Amino acid sequence: MSLDLSIIIVNWNVRDLLRDCLRSIEDERGALSVEVIVVDSASADDSVAMVRGEFPWVKLIPCDENVGFPRGNNLGLAEALGTYLLLLNPDTVIVGDAMSKMVAFLQVHPDVGALGPQLLNPDGSVQSSRRRFPTAATGFLESTWLEGLAPGVLRRYYALDLPDDATADVDWLTGACIMVPRTVYEEIGGLDEGYYMYSEELDWCRRIKASGRRVVYYPAAQVTHHVGKSSEQAVTARHINFQRAKLRYFRKYHGRLLVGALRVFLLANYAWQLALEGAKGLLGSKPALRRQRVRAYYDVLRSGLRPAGY
């Protein structure tokens, strides 16, 4: 059976947002022949029952464990039949004919290997969703206490010099919504399962660009995105997974020497934050919050922050 589009959604405990996402796909598919594959990572909020009861046309792959974002998407990609493949977060809502616009764009631009829409916050403001490849400086600055010291580095990384309303070639796209032609997936493969969460779309786009194809930000198509609704359920794990993924990326593409220095720096960064939060707590500043942060930073330090998959 030939289908225009396969949509793969990896879900973990965001049942109500997933429902809204699936309804928007149902409402906005237009003339496209579409299949939707939901991979559920052992949700405890009746997500599986909801999909089975309310969306019987969805292909459901229930997992016995939280398989993570790359592996979950790969499970869906392996079952997909569409000419085009869309990785879509469950905390998104399709706006208008975004899917049709993206498919049409790829049909007339065969040199494009990955396409991302304009992501919108729930209030309608534009969400940052396109990036340049990180440099060593980015690794030491992003999400650390040094972040405010060199704003130009992060401005370039976040591609803030690019207008929000103009189609643009970029290095990579955030993973809430990425469409690729099947031929690209068949050539370069799926996501690197050495990552558990974060940076897997960076790695995928890097491999797509290395194959000679373009990665494009396409604001004519819009998707609303509720940021981080899965990861905010496990804040400490979010810190650990984010930094371990960053270290995996730099280990894979920049070598062991740089990643060794970056790992030591990140551990020192969390040790400093732990000491700072502990001191604030001793001075009586928001003691419950300080205890929560001290526990989180302690757990990050205890993890050792070794590069994911190494």
Coordinates of C-alpha atoms in Angstrom, one line a residue:
M1 CA 0.0 0.0 0.0
S2 CA 1.3 3.4 -1.0
L3 CA 0.8 6.3 1.5
D4 CA 1.8 9.9 1.2
L5 CA 2.9 10.3 4.8
S6 CA 3.7 8.3 7.9
I7 CA 3.6 10.2 11.2
I8 CA 5.6 8.7 14.1
I9 CA 4.8 9.9 17.6
V10 CA 6.7 8.7 20.7
N11 CA 4.5 9.2 23.8
W12 CA 5.3 9.1 27.5
N13 CA 2.6 10.1 30.0
V14 CA 1.1 13.0 28.1
R15 CA -2.3 11.4 27.3
D16 CA -4.3 14.6 27.1
L17 CA -1.8 16.4 24.9
L18 CA -1.5 13.3 22.7
R19 CA -5.3 13.3 22.3
D20 CA -5.1 16.9 21.0
C21 CA -2.3 16.1 18.7
L22 CA -4.1 13.1 17.2
R23 CA -7.3 15.2 16.7
S24 CA -5.4 17.9 14.9
I25 CA -3.9 15.3 12.5
E26 CA -7.3 13.9 11.9
D27 CA -8.8 17.3 11.3
E28 CA -5.9 18.7 9.1
R29 CA -4.8 15.7 7.0
G30 CA -6.7 17.1 4.0
A31 CA -6.3 15.0 0.8
L32 CA -3.1 13.3 2.1
S33 CA -3.1 9.5 2.6
V34 CA -1.7 9.4 6.2
E35 CA -0.9 6.7 8.7
V36 CA -0.1 7.5 12.3
I37 CA 2.1 5.3 14.4
V38 CA 2.1 5.9 18.2
V39 CA 5.0 4.3 20.1
D40 CA 4.1 4.4 23.8
S41 CA 7.0 4.1 26.3
A42 CA 5.2 2.3 29.1
S43 CA 3.0 5.3 30.1
A44 CA 1.2 5.1 33.4
D45 CA -1.6 7.6 32.5
D46 CA -3.8 5.3 30.4
S47 CA -2.4 6.7 27.1
V48 CA -2.6 3.3 25.5
A49 CA -6.3 2.8 26.5
M50 CA -7.1 6.3 25.2
V51 CA -5.6 5.7 21.8
R52 CA -7.2 2.3 21.5
G53 CA -10.6 3.6 22.5
E54 CA -10.7 7.0 20.7
F55 CA -8.4 6.5 17.7
P56 CA -8.7 2.9 16.5
W57 CA -7.2 4.0 13.1
V58 CA -3.9 4.7 14.8
K59 CA -1.2 1.9 14.7
L60 CA -0.2 1.5 18.3
I61 CA 3.1 0.1 19.5
P62 CA 3.0 -0.3 23.3
C63 CA 6.4 -0.8 25.0
D64 CA 7.0 -2.5 28.4
E65 CA 9.6 0.1 29.3
N66 CA 10.5 3.7 28.5
V67 CA 12.6 3.1 25.4
G68 CA 13.7 6.7 24.9
F69 CA 13.2 9.1 22.0
P70 CA 15.6 7.6 19.4
R71 CA 14.7 4.0 19.9
G72 CA 11.0 4.8 20.1
N73 CA 11.1 6.7 16.8
N74 CA 13.2 3.9 15.2
L75 CA 10.5 1.4 16.2
G76 CA 7.9 3.5 14.4
L77 CA 10.1 4.2 11.4
A78 CA 10.6 0.5 10.9
E79 CA 6.8 0.0 10.5
A80 CA 6.2 3.1 8.4
L81 CA 5.0 2.8 4.8
G82 CA 4.8 6.5 3.7
T83 CA 6.7 8.2 0.9
Y84 CA 7.4 10.9 3.5
L85 CA 8.1 10.4 7.2
L86 CA 7.2 12.8 10.0
L87 CA 8.7 12.6 13.5
L88 CA 6.2 14.5 15.7
N89 CA 6.1 15.1 19.4
P90 CA 2.9 14.2 21.2
D91 CA 2.8 17.7 22.8
T92 CA 2.1 19.4 19.4
V93 CA -0.9 20.5 17.4
I94 CA -1.0 20.8 13.7
V95 CA -2.0 24.3 12.5
G96 CA -4.1 24.3 9.3
D97 CA -2.6 22.5 6.3
A98 CA 0.9 22.3 7.6
M99 CA 1.3 18.7 6.7
S100 CA 0.2 19.2 3.1
K101 CA 2.5 22.2 2.7
M102 CA 5.5 20.3 4.0
V103 CA 4.9 17.3 1.7
A104 CA 4.4 19.7 -1.3
F105 CA 7.7 21.5 -0.5
L106 CA 9.6 18.2 -0.4
Q107 CA 8.0 17.1 -3.6
V108 CA 9.3 20.1 -5.5
H109 CA 12.7 20.2 -3.7
P110 CA 14.2 16.7 -4.0
D111 CA 17.6 18.0 -2.7
V112 CA 16.0 18.7 0.8
G113 CA 16.7 15.9 3.3
A114 CA 14.9 17.3 6.3
L115 CA 12.2 19.9 6.7
G116 CA 10.9 21.6 9.8
P117 CA 7.9 24.0 10.2
Q118 CA 7.7 27.1 12.2
L119 CA 7.0 26.1 15.8
L120 CA 4.7 28.2 17.8
N121 CA 4.3 28.6 21.6
P122 CA 0.7 28.1 22.9
D123 CA 0.3 31.9 23.0
G124 CA 1.1 32.1 19.3
S125 CA 4.6 33.5 19.6
V126 CA 7.4 32.0 17.6
Q127 CA 9.5 29.3 19.2
S128 CA 13.2 28.9 18.5
S129 CA 13.5 25.7 16.4
R130 CA 16.5 26.0 14.0
R131 CA 20.1 25.9 14.9
R132 CA 23.7 25.9 13.6
F133 CA 26.0 23.1 14.5
P134 CA 27.5 23.6 18.0
T135 CA 31.1 24.5 18.3
A136 CA 33.4 23.7 21.3
A137 CA 32.5 27.1 22.7
T138 CA 28.8 26.2 22.5
G139 CA 29.4 23.1 24.5
F140 CA 31.0 25.1 27.4
L141 CA 28.4 27.9 27.3
E142 CA 25.0 26.4 26.6
S143 CA 23.1 25.7 29.8
T144 CA 26.0 26.5 32.1
W145 CA 26.7 29.4 34.4
L146 CA 28.9 30.9 31.7
E147 CA 25.9 31.3 29.3
G148 CA 25.7 35.1 29.7
L149 CA 29.4 35.8 29.1
A150 CA 29.4 35.4 25.3
P151 CA 26.0 36.1 23.9
G152 CA 27.3 36.3 20.4
V153 CA 28.3 32.6 20.4
L154 CA 24.8 31.4 21.5
R155 CA 23.1 33.9 19.2
R156 CA 24.8 32.3 16.3
Y157 CA 24.1 28.8 17.6
Y158 CA 20.4 29.6 17.9
A159 CA 20.4 31.2 14.5
L160 CA 18.8 34.4 15.9
D161 CA 20.1 36.4 13.0
L162 CA 17.7 34.6 10.7
P163 CA 14.2 36.1 10.3
D164 CA 11.4 34.0 11.7
D165 CA 9.2 34.4 8.6
A166 CA 11.7 33.4 5.9
T167 CA 12.5 30.0 4.6
A168 CA 16.1 29.2 5.3
D169 CA 18.8 26.5 5.0
V170 CA 20.0 25.6 8.5
D171 CA 22.3 23.0 10.1
W172 CA 19.7 21.3 12.2
L173 CA 16.1 21.4 13.5
T174 CA 14.7 20.7 16.9
G175 CA 13.0 17.4 17.1
A176 CA 9.4 18.3 17.8
C177 CA 8.5 18.1 14.1
I178 CA 10.8 17.0 11.4
M179 CA 9.8 15.6 8.0
V180 CA 12.1 13.5 5.8
P181 CA 11.7 11.7 2.5
R182 CA 11.7 7.9 2.9
T183 CA 14.7 7.7 0.5
V184 CA 16.8 9.7 3.1
Y185 CA 15.8 7.3 5.9
E186 CA 16.6 4.3 3.7
E187 CA 20.0 5.7 2.9
I188 CA 21.3 7.0 6.2
G189 CA 19.2 5.0 8.7
G190 CA 17.2 6.1 11.7
L191 CA 18.2 7.9 14.9
D192 CA 21.3 7.0 16.8
E193 CA 20.1 4.9 19.8
G194 CA 23.2 5.7 21.7
Y195 CA 21.4 8.8 22.7
Y196 CA 18.5 8.3 25.1
M197 CA 17.0 11.8 24.8
Y198 CA 18.3 15.1 23.4
S199 CA 20.8 15.7 20.6
E200 CA 19.5 12.8 18.5
E201 CA 17.9 15.1 16.0
L202 CA 21.2 17.2 15.9
D203 CA 23.0 14.0 15.1
W204 CA 20.5 12.9 12.5
C205 CA 20.5 16.3 10.7
R206 CA 24.3 16.2 10.7
R207 CA 24.2 12.9 8.9
I208 CA 21.6 14.1 6.5
K209 CA 23.7 17.1 5.6
A210 CA 26.8 14.9 5.3
S211 CA 24.9 12.9 2.6
G212 CA 24.8 16.1 0.5
R213 CA 21.2 17.1 1.2
R214 CA 19.8 20.4 2.6
V215 CA 18.1 20.9 6.0
V216 CA 15.4 23.6 5.7
Y217 CA 13.3 25.7 8.1
Y218 CA 9.9 26.3 6.4
P219 CA 7.7 28.9 8.3
A220 CA 4.9 28.7 5.8
A221 CA 3.9 25.5 7.7
Q222 CA 3.2 26.0 11.4
V223 CA 2.8 23.6 14.4
T224 CA 2.1 24.6 18.0
H225 CA 4.4 23.0 20.5
H226 CA 4.0 22.7 24.3
V227 CA 7.7 22.5 25.2
G228 CA 9.1 19.7 27.4
K229 CA 5.8 18.2 28.7
S230 CA 7.4 14.8 28.9
S231 CA 10.8 15.7 30.2
E232 CA 9.5 18.1 32.9
Q233 CA 8.1 15.0 34.7
A234 CA 11.6 14.0 35.6
V235 CA 13.7 17.1 36.2
T236 CA 16.9 15.4 37.4
A237 CA 16.8 12.9 34.6
R238 CA 16.4 15.8 32.2
H239 CA 19.6 17.4 33.5
I240 CA 21.5 14.1 33.2
N241 CA 20.1 13.1 29.8
F242 CA 20.8 16.6 28.3
Q243 CA 24.4 16.7 29.4
R244 CA 25.2 13.1 28.6
A245 CA 23.7 13.6 25.1
K246 CA 25.8 16.7 24.6
L247 CA 28.9 14.8 25.7
R248 CA 28.0 11.9 23.3
Y249 CA 27.7 14.4 20.4
F250 CA 31.1 16.0 21.1
R251 CA 32.7 12.6 21.7
K252 CA 31.4 11.4 18.4
Y253 CA 32.3 14.4 16.2
H254 CA 35.1 16.3 18.1
G255 CA 37.1 13.5 19.9
R256 CA 38.0 12.3 23.3
L257 CA 40.3 15.2 24.4
L258 CA 37.6 17.9 24.1
V259 CA 34.9 15.8 25.6
G260 CA 37.1 14.9 28.6
A261 CA 37.6 18.6 29.3
L262 CA 33.9 19.4 28.8
R263 CA 32.9 16.6 31.1
V264 CA 35.2 17.9 33.9
F265 CA 33.9 21.4 33.3
L266 CA 30.2 20.3 33.5
L267 CA 30.7 18.4 36.7
A268 CA 32.5 21.4 38.2
N269 CA 29.5 23.5 37.1
Y270 CA 27.1 21.3 38.9
A271 CA 29.3 21.1 42.0
W272 CA 29.4 25.0 42.1
Q273 CA 25.6 25.2 41.7
L274 CA 25.1 22.6 44.5
A275 CA 27.3 24.6 46.8
L276 CA 25.6 27.9 45.9
E277 CA 22.1 26.4 46.5
G278 CA 23.2 24.9 49.8
A279 CA 24.6 28.2 51.0
K280 CA 21.3 30.0 50.0
G281 CA 19.4 27.3 51.9
L282 CA 21.5 27.8 55.0
L283 CA 20.7 31.5 54.8
G284 CA 17.0 30.8 54.9
S285 CA 16.2 31.6 51.2
K286 CA 13.3 29.4 50.0
P287 CA 14.5 26.3 51.8
A288 CA 12.2 23.8 50.1
L289 CA 13.4 24.9 46.7
R290 CA 17.0 24.9 47.8
R291 CA 16.7 21.3 49.1
Q292 CA 15.1 20.2 45.8
R293 CA 17.9 21.7 43.7
V294 CA 20.6 20.4 46.0
R295 CA 19.2 16.8 45.6
A296 CA 19.0 17.2 41.9
Y297 CA 22.5 18.5 41.5
Y298 CA 23.8 15.9 43.8
D299 CA 22.2 13.2 41.7
V300 CA 23.7 14.7 38.6
L301 CA 27.2 14.6 40.1
R302 CA 26.6 11.0 41.3
S303 CA 25.7 10.0 37.8
G304 CA 29.3 10.9 36.6
L305 CA 27.9 12.4 33.4
R306 CA 29.6 9.9 31.1
P307 CA 28.9 10.4 27.4
A308 CA 25.7 8.5 26.5
G309 CA 26.4 5.2 24.9
Y310 CA 30.1 5.1 25.7

